Coordinates of C-alpha atoms and ligand atoms in Angstrom, one line a residue:
X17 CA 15.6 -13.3 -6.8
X18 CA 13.9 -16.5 -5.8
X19 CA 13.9 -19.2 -8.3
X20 CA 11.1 -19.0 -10.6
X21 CA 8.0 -21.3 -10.6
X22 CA 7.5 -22.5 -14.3
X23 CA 6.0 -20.1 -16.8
X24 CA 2.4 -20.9 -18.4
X25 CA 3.2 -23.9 -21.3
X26 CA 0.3 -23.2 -23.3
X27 CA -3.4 -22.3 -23.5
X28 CA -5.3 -23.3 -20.6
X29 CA -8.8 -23.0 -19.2
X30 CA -9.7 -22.4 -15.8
X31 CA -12.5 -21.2 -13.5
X32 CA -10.7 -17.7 -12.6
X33 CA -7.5 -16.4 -13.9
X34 CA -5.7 -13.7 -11.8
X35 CA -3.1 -11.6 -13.3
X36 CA -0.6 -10.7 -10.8
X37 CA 1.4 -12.5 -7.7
X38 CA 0.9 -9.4 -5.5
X39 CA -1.1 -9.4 -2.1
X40 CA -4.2 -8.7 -4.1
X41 CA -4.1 -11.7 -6.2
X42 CA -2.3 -13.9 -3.5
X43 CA -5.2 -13.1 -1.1
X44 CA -7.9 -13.6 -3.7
X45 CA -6.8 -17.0 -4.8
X46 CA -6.7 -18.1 -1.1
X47 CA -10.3 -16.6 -0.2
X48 CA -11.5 -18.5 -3.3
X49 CA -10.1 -21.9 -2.5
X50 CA -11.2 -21.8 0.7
X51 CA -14.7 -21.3 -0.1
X52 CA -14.7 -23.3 -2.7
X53 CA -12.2 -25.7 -2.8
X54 CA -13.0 -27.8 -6.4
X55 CA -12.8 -23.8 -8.0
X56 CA -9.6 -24.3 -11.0
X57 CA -7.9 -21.3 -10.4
X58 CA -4.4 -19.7 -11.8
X59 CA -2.4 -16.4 -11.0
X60 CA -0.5 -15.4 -13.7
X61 CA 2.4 -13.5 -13.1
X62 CA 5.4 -11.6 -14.7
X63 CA 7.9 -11.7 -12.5
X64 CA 7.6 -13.9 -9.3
X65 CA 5.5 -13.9 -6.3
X66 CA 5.7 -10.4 -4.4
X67 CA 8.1 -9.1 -7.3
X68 CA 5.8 -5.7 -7.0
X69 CA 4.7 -3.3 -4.0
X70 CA 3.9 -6.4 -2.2
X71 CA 7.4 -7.7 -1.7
X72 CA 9.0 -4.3 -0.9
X73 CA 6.5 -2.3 0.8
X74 CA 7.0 -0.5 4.6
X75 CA 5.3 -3.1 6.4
X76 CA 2.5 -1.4 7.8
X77 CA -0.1 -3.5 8.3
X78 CA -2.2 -0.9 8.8
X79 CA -6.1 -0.5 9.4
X80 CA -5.5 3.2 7.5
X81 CA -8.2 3.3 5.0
X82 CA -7.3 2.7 1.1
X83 CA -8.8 6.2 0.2
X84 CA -10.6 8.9 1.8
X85 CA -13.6 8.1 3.7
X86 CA -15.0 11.3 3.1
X87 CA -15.4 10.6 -0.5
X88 CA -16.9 6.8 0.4
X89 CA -19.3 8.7 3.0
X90 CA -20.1 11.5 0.0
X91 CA -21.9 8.2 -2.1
X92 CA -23.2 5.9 -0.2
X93 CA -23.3 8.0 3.7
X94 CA -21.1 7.8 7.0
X95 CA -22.8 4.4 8.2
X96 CA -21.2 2.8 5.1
X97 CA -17.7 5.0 5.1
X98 CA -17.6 3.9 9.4
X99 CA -18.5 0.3 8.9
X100 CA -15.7 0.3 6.1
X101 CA -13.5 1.6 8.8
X102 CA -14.2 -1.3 11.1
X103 CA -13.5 -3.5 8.1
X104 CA -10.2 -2.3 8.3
X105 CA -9.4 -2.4 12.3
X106 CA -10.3 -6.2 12.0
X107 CA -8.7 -7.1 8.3
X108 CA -5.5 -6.3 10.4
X109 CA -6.2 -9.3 13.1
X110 CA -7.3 -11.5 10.1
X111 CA -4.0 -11.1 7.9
X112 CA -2.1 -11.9 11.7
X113 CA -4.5 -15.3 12.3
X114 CA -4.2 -16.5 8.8
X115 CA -0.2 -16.3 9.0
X116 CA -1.0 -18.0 12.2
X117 CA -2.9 -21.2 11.1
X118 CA -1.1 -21.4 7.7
X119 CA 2.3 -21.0 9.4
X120 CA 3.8 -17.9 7.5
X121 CA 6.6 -16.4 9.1
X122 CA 6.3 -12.4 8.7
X123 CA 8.2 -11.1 11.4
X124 CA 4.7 -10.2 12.6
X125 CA 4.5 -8.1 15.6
X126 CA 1.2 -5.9 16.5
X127 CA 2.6 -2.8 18.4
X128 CA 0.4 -0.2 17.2
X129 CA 1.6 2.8 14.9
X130 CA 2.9 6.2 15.9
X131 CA 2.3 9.4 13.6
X132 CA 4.5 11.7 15.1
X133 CA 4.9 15.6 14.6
X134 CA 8.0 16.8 14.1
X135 CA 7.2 20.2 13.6
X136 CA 4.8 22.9 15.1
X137 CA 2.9 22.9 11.7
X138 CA 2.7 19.0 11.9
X139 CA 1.3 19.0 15.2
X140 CA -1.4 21.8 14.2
X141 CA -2.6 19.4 11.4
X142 CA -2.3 16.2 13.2
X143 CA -4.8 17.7 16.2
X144 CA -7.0 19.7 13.4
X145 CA -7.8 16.0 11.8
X146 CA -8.4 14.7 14.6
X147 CA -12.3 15.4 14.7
X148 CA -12.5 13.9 11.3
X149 CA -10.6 11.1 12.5
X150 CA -13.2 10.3 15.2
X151 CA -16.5 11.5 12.7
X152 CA -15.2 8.0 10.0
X153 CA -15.1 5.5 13.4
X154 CA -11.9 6.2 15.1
X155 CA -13.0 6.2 18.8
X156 CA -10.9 6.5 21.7
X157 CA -9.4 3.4 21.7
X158 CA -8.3 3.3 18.2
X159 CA -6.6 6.7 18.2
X160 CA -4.9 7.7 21.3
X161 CA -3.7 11.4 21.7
X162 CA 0.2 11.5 23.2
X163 CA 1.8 14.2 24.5
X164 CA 5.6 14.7 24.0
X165 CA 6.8 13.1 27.1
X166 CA 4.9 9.9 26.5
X167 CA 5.8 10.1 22.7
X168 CA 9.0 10.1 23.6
X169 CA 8.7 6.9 26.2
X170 CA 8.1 5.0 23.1
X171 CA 10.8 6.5 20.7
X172 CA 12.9 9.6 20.7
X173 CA 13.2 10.9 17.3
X174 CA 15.4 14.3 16.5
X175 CA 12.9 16.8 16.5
X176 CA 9.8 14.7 17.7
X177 CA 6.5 16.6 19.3
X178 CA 3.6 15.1 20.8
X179 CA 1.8 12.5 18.4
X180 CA -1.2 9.9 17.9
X181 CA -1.4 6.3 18.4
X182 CA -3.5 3.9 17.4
X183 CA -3.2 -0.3 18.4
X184 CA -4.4 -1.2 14.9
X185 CA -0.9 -2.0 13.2
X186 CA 1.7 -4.7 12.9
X187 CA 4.8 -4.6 11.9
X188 CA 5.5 -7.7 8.9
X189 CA 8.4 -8.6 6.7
X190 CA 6.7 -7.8 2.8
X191 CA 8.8 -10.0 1.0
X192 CA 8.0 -13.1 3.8
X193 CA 4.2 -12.4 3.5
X194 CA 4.1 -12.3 0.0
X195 CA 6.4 -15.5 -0.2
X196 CA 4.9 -17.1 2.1
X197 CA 0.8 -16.6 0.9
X198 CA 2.0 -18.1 -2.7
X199 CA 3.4 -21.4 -0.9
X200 CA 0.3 -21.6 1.1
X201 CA -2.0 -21.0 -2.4
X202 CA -0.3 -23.3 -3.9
X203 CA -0.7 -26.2 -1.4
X204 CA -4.2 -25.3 -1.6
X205 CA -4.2 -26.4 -5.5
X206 CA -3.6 -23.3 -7.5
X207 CA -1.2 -23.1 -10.4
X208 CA 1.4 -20.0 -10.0
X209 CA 2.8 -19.5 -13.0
X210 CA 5.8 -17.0 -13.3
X211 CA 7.3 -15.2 -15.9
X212 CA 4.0 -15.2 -17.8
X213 CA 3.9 -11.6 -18.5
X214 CA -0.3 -10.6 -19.4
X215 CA -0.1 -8.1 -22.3
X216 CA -4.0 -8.0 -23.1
X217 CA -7.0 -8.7 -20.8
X218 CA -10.1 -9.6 -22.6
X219 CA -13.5 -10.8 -21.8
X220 CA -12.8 -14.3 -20.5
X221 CA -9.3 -14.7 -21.8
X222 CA -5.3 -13.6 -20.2
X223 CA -3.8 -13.4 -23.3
X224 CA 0.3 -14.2 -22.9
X225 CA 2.7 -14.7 -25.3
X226 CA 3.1 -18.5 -24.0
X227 CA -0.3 -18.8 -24.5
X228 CA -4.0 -18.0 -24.2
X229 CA -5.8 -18.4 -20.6
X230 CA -9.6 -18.8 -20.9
X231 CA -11.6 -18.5 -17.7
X232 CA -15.2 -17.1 -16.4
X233 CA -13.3 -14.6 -14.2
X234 CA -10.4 -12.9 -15.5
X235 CA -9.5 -10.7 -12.1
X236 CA -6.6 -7.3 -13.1
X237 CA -4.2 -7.4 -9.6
X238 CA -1.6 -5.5 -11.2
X239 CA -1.8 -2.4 -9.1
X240 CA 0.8 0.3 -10.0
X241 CA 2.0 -1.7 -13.4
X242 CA -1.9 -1.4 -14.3
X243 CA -0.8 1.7 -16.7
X244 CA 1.1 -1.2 -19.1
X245 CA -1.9 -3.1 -20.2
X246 CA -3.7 -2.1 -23.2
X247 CA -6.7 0.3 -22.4
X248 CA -5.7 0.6 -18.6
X249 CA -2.9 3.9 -19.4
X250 CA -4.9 6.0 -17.5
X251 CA -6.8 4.5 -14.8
X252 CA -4.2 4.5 -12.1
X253 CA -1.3 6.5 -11.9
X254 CA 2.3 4.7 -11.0
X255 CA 3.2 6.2 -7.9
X256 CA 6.5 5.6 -7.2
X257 CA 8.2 5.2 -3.4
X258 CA 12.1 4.6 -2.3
X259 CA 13.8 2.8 0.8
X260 CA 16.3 2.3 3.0
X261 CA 17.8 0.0 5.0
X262 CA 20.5 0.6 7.5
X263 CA 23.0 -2.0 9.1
X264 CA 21.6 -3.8 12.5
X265 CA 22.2 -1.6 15.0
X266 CA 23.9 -1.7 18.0
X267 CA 22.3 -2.5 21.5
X268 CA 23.8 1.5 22.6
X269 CA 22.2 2.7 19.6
X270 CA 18.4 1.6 20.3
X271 CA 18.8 2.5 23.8
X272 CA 19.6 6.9 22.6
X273 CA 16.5 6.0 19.9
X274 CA 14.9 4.4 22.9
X275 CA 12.2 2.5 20.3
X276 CA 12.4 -0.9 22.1
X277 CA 8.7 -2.1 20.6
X278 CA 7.4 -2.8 16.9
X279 CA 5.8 0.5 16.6
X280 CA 5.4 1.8 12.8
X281 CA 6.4 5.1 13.0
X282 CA 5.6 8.2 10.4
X283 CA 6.3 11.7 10.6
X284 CA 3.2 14.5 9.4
X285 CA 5.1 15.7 6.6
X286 CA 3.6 16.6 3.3
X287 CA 6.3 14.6 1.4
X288 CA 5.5 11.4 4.1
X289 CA 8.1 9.4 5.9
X290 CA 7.5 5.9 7.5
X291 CA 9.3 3.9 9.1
X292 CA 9.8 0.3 10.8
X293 CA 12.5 -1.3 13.5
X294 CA 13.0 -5.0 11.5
X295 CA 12.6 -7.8 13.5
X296 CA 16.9 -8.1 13.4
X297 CA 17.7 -4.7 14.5
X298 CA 17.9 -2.4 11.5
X299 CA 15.6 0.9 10.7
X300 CA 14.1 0.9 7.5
X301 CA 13.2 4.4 6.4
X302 CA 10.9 5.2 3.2
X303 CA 9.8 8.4 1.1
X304 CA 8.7 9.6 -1.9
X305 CA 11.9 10.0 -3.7
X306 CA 10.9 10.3 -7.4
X307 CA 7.3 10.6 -7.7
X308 CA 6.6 9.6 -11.4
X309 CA 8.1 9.3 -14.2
X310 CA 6.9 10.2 -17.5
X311 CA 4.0 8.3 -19.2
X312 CA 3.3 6.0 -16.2
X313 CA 6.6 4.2 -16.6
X314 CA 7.6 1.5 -14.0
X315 CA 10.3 1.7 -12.1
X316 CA 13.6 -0.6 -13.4
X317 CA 13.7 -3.5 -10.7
X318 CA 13.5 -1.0 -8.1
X319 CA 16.7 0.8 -8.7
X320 CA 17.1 3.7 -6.7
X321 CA 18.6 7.1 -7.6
X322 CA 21.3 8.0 -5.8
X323 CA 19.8 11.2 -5.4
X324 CA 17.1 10.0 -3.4
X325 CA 19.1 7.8 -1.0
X326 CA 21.1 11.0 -0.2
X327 CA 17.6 12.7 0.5
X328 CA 16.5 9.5 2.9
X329 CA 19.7 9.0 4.2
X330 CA 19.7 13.4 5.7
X331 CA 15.4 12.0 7.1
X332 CA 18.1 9.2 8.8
X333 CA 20.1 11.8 10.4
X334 CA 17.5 14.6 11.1
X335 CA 15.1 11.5 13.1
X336 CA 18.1 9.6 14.2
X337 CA 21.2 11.1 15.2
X338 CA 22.4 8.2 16.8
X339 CA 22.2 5.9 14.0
X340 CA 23.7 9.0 11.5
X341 CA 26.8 7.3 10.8
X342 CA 25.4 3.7 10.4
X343 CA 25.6 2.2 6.9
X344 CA 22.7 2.2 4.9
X345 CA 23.0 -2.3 3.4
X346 CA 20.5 -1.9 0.4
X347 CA 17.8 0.7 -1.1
X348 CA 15.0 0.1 -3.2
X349 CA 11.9 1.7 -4.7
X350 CA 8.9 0.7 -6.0
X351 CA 5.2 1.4 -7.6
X352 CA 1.9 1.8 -6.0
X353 CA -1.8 2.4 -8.0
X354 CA -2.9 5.9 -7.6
X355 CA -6.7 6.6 -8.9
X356 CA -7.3 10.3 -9.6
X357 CA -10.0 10.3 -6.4
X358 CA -7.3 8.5 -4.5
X359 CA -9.4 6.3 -3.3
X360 CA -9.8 2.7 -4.0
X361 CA -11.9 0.3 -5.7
X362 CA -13.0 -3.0 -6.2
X363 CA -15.3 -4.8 -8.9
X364 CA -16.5 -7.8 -10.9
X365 CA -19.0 -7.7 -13.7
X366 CA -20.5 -10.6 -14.7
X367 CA -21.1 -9.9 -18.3
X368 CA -17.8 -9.8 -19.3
X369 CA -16.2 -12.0 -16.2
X370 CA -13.7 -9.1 -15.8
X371 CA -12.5 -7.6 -12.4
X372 CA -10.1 -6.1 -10.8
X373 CA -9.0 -4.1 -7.4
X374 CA -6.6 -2.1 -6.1
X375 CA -5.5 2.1 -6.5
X376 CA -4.7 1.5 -2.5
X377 CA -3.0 5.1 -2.4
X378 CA -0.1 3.6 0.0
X379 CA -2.5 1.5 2.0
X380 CA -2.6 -1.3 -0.1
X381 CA -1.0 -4.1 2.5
X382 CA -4.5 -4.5 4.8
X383 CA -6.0 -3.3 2.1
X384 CA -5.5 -6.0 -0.4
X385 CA -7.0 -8.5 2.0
X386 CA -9.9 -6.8 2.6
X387 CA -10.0 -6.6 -1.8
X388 CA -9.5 -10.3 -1.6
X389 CA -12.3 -11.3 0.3
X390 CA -14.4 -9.2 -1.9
X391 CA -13.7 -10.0 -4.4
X392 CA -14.3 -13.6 -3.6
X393 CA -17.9 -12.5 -2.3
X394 CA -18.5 -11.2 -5.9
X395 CA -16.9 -13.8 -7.8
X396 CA -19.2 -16.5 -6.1
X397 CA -22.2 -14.3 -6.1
X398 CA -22.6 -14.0 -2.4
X399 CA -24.8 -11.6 -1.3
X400 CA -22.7 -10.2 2.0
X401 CA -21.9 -6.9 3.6
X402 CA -18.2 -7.4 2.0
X403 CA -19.9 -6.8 -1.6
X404 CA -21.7 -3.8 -0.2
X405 CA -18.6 -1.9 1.2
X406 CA -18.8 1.2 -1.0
X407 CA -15.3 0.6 -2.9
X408 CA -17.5 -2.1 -4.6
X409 CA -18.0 -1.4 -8.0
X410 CA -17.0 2.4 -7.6
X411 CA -16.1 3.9 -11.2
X412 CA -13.2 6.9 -11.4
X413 CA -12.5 9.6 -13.9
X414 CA -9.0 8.5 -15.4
X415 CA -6.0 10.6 -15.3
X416 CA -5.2 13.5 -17.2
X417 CA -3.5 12.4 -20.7
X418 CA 1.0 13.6 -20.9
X419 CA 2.5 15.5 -20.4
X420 CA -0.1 17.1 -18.2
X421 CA 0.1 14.4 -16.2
X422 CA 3.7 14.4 -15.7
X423 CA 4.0 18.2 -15.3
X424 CA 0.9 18.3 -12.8
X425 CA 2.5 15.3 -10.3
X426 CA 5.7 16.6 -10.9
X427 CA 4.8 20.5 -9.8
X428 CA 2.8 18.8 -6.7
X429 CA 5.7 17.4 -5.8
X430 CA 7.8 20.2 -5.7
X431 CA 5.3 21.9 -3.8
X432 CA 4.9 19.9 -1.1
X433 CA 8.5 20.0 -0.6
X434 CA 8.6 23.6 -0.9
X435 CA 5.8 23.3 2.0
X436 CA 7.7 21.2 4.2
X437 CA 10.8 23.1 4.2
X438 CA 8.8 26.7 5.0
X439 CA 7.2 24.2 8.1
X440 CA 10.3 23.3 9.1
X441 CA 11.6 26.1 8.9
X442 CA 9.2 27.4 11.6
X443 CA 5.6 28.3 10.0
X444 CA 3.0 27.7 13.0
X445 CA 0.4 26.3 10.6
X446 CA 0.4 24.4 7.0
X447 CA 1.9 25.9 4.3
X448 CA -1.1 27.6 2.1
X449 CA 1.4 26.2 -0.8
X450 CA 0.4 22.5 0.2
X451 CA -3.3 23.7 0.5
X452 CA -3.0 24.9 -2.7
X453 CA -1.4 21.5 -3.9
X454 CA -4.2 19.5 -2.3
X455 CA -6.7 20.9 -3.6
X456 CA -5.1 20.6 -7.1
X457 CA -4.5 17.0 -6.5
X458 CA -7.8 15.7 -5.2
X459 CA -5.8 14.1 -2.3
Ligands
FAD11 C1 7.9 1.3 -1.4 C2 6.5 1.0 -1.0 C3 6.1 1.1 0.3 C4 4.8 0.8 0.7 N1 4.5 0.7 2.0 C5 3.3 0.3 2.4 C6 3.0 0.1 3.8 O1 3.8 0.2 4.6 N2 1.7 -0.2 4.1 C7 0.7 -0.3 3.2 O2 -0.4 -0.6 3.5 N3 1.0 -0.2 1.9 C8 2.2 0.1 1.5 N4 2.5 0.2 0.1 C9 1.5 -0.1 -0.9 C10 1.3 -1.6 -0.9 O3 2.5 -2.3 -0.9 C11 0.5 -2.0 -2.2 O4 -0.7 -1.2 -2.3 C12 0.1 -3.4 -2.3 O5 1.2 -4.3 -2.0 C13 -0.5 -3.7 -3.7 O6 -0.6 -5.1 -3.8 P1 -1.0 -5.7 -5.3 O7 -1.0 -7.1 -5.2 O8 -2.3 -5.0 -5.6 O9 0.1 -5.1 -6.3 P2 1.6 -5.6 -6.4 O10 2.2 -6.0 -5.2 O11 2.3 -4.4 -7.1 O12 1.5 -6.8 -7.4 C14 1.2 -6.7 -8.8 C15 1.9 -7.9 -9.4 O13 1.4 -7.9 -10.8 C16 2.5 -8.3 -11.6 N5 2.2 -7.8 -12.9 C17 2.2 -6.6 -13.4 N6 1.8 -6.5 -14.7 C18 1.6 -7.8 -15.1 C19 1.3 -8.4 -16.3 N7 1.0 -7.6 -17.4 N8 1.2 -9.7 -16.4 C20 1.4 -10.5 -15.3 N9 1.8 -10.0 -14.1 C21 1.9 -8.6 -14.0 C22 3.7 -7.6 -11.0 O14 4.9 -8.2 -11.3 C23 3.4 -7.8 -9.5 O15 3.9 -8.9 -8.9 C24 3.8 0.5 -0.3 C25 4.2 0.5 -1.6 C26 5.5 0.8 -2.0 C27 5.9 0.7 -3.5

C-alpha cells in the first residue's frame, strides 16, 4: 500500500468536490484543471489513489463500448450510438498522449486486442456478431477477421480457433496509471485527500466524518462501492472479478506461447477470460470468480478465494500448457459498477450540483476518460458533442431489492458456466441455457 496522502482536516469549501480516487474522478479533476485552471477542486477518497477497479483492473485500454450500443441507438438513433463508437477508438490515443506529455509511465504499449475462440460455439458467435459489430461503426480497419493460422502467428493458445482483431487497444499497468494521474492532478493544484471515507452525498456538501465538504459540484466516482452510500443500494450492482499473476516467464516459454507483442487477449466464453503479457514477462489471467455477494457487499481488499485461483489457475493450463507449472506470485479481485441496462451513464444536474458517472460493465478503463471529459463539458456548461453522447443524462431502473438480487446473479452465474462447459464439451452453437440467461439478465 502506498503511503497515504493526508485525510480531509476539516470542513472545507471548494468549487467541485469528487468522491473517489479512481480513473473517473482522477480524469475529471484533470479535464477540469485544464480548462479552467483557477477552478478549487478536491477528490475525496477512502482508501488511496487507484485503491478500486482502477488500480487492479486487466489493462485493456480498450475502445470496447461501456454498454451496449444497441440500447444507446434504441434512444437517441445509430448516428449517436456510431459517433459514441468513434469516441471510444480515439479516447484510447488520448489516454496514450496524455501519459505522454504528463510523463506517466504505464507500461503503455498499443498492440491491438485479440478475441479468440476457443471453441466451435465461440467461433459461431464471434462471426454471428460480427454484422452488428460493423452496423455500431466497426469498419474494416477496426475489426479485422483472422483465420486460425494467422491467429496463431500472434499467440498460440491451447485450444485456440480463428479470431478478431481490432488495433484499438493498449496494453497499461492499472496501478501505474492510476498512480501516476493523481501525481499529475495534484501538481496541477488539486487537493487529494485520502482516507476520507464519503458516507452521505447531499446537494452541495460530501459529508465525512473529518468533516463537511461544501461545493457547487459534488460529482459520485465511486463505481462498484456506489451500493454503500445512502440512497445509492440499488443503482449499480457490485460486480465482482479475480486475477492472476504468474512468475516472469522464461525466454523458452514465450517462444511455445509464441505471443511476442502487447496483444490483450480474451477468449468468447460466457463466463469471460482476458488476459495481458506484462511489460516484465509474466501472464496475467482474469475471470469472474465470485460474482456477487449478498446485498452488494464489496470485496475485503481484494482477497481472493482460493477456490477461484484454483478455477483461473486450470484457464492457465487449458490456454497455456507451457506456462502450466509456472507459479502463480499474487491474486486479487475486485468490483466493477453494473447498471441493470448494463450500459453506462453519465450526468450533472445543476439544481442540486450533483453528478456522477460510471456502471462501465467491465469497460470502465477508456471509458472513464471519455466520463471525465464529460463531465467536465457539463460541469462548465459547455455546449459540445461530448455532453450530447447519449450516456449523458441517461436514467436506469435500479436493481431488483435481496435476496432476489442475489439469487438472480447468482443462478446467471451458474448458468453460464453450465453453458460453457456443454460448449466445450462440443455443442456447434451457443448453449440455449446462456440464451436463456441473457435474456434474463438484460446483458
Ligand atoms: C478485476 C477487474 C478487471 C478489470 N479489467 C478491465 C479492463 O481490462 N479494461 C477495462 O476497460 N475495464 C476493466 N475493469 C473495469 C474498470 O477497471 C473500472 O470500470 C474502472 O476502473 C472504474 O473506475 P472508477 O474510477 O469509476 O472506479 P474505481 O476505480 O472503483 O474508483 C472508485 C474509488 O472510490 C473510492 N470510494 C468508494 N466509496 C467511497 C466513499 N464512500 N468515500 C470516498 N471514496 C470512496 C474507492 O476507494 C475507489 O478508489 C476491470 C475491473 C476489475 C474489478
Amino acid at each position: 500500500m502506498p503511503t497515504p496522502r493526508p485525510s480531509l482536516p476539516g470542513d472545507r469549501r471548494y468549487d467541485v468536490v469528487i468522491v473517489g480516487a479512481g480513473y473517473t474522478g482522477l480524469w475529471t479533476a484533470y479535464y477540469l484543471k485544464k480548462a479552467q485552471p483557477d477552478l478549487q477542486v478536491a477528490i475525496l477518497e477512502s482508501e488511496f489513489a487507484g485503491f478500486g477497479a482502477s488500480g487492479r483492473n486487466g489493462g485493456w485500454l480498450s475502445a470496447e463500448p461501456p454498454g451496449q450500443l444497441r440500447r444507446y441507438a434504441a434512444q437517441h438513433g445509430w448516428a449517436a450510438a456510431v459517433d459514441f463508437q468513434q469516441r471510444m477508438f480515439t479516447a484510447v490515443d488520448e489516454v496514450i498522449d496524455v501519459c505522454a506529455a504528463e510523463g506517466i509511465d504505464a507500461d503503455i504499449q498499443k498492440d491491438g486486442l485479440l478475441h479468440v475462440a476457443t471453441n466451435r460455439a465461440q467461433e459461431k458467435r464471434l462471426r454471428e456478431h460480427l454484422p452488428a459489430l460493423r452496423k455500431a461503426g466497426w469498419g474494416p480497419d477496426d475489426l479485422i477477421e483472422l483465420t486460425a493460422t494467422e491467429t496463431a502467428q500472434r499467440i498460440r493458445l491451447g485450444g485456440g480457433l480463428s479470431s478478431q482483431f481490432s488495433p484499438h487497444c493498449a496494453r497499461i499497468q492499472p496501478a501505474k496509471l492510476a498512480s501516476g494521474l493523481a501525481d499529475v492532478v495534484e501538481r496541477l493544484g488539486v487537493d487529494i485527500f485520502e482516507q476520507t471515507r464519503v458516507t452521505e452525498i447531499r446537494p452541495r456538501e460530501a459529508v465525512t466524518a473529518q468533516g463537511t465538504v461544501t461545493a457547487d459540484y459534488v460529482i459520485r466516482a465511486t463505481e462498484g462501492f456506489t451500493a454503500q452510500l445512502k440512497g445509492a443500494k440499488r443503482v449499480w450492482l457490485p460486480m465482482n472479478s479475480s486475477m492472476v499473476v504468474t512468475e516472469p516467464l522464461p525466454a523458452d516459454v514465450w517462444g511455445q506461447i509464441g505471443w511476442d507483442s502487447a496483444e490483450l487477449v480474451g477468449d468468447g466464453a460466457h463466463s469471460f477470460c482476458y488476459m495481458q503479457r506484462t511489460a516484465d514477462g509474466r501472464i496475467v489471467l482474469g475471470g469472474r470468480g465470485i460474482p456477487y455477494r449478498f446485498g452488494s457487499r464489496t470485496d475485503d481488499g481484494g482477497n481472493t478465494h482460493r477456490v477461484t485461483q484454483e478455477q483461473l489457475r486450470a484457464v492457465l493450463r487449458q490456454y497455456f500448457p507451457a506456462a502450466a507449472d509456472a507459479a502463480l506470485d499474487h491474486a486479487w479481485s475486485g468490483v466493477l459498477g453494473v447498471p441493470r441496462d448494463w450500459c453506462a451513464s453519465v450526468s450533472v444536474d445543476h439544481t442540486t450540483g450533483l453528478g456522477w458517472a460510471g456502471g462501465y460493465v467491465g469497460h470502465g478503463v477508456t471509458g472513464t476518460n471519455l466520463a471525465g471529459r464529460t463531465l467536465r463539458d457539463l460541469v462548465l456548461r459547455r455546449d459540445t458533442d461530448l455532453a450530447q453522447l447519449p450516456w449523458v443524462d441517461r436514467r436506469v431502473r435500479g436493481w431488483e431489492p435481496e435476496p432476489a438480487r442475489w439469487i438472480g446473479v447468482r443462478s446467471l452465474y451458474v448458468a453460464y458456466r453450465a453453458a460453457d462447459r456443454q460448449e466445450f464439451g462440443g455443442a456447434p452453437r451457443t448453449s440455449p441455457i446462456a440464451r436463456v440467461a441473457d435474456k434474463i439478465s438484460g446483458r
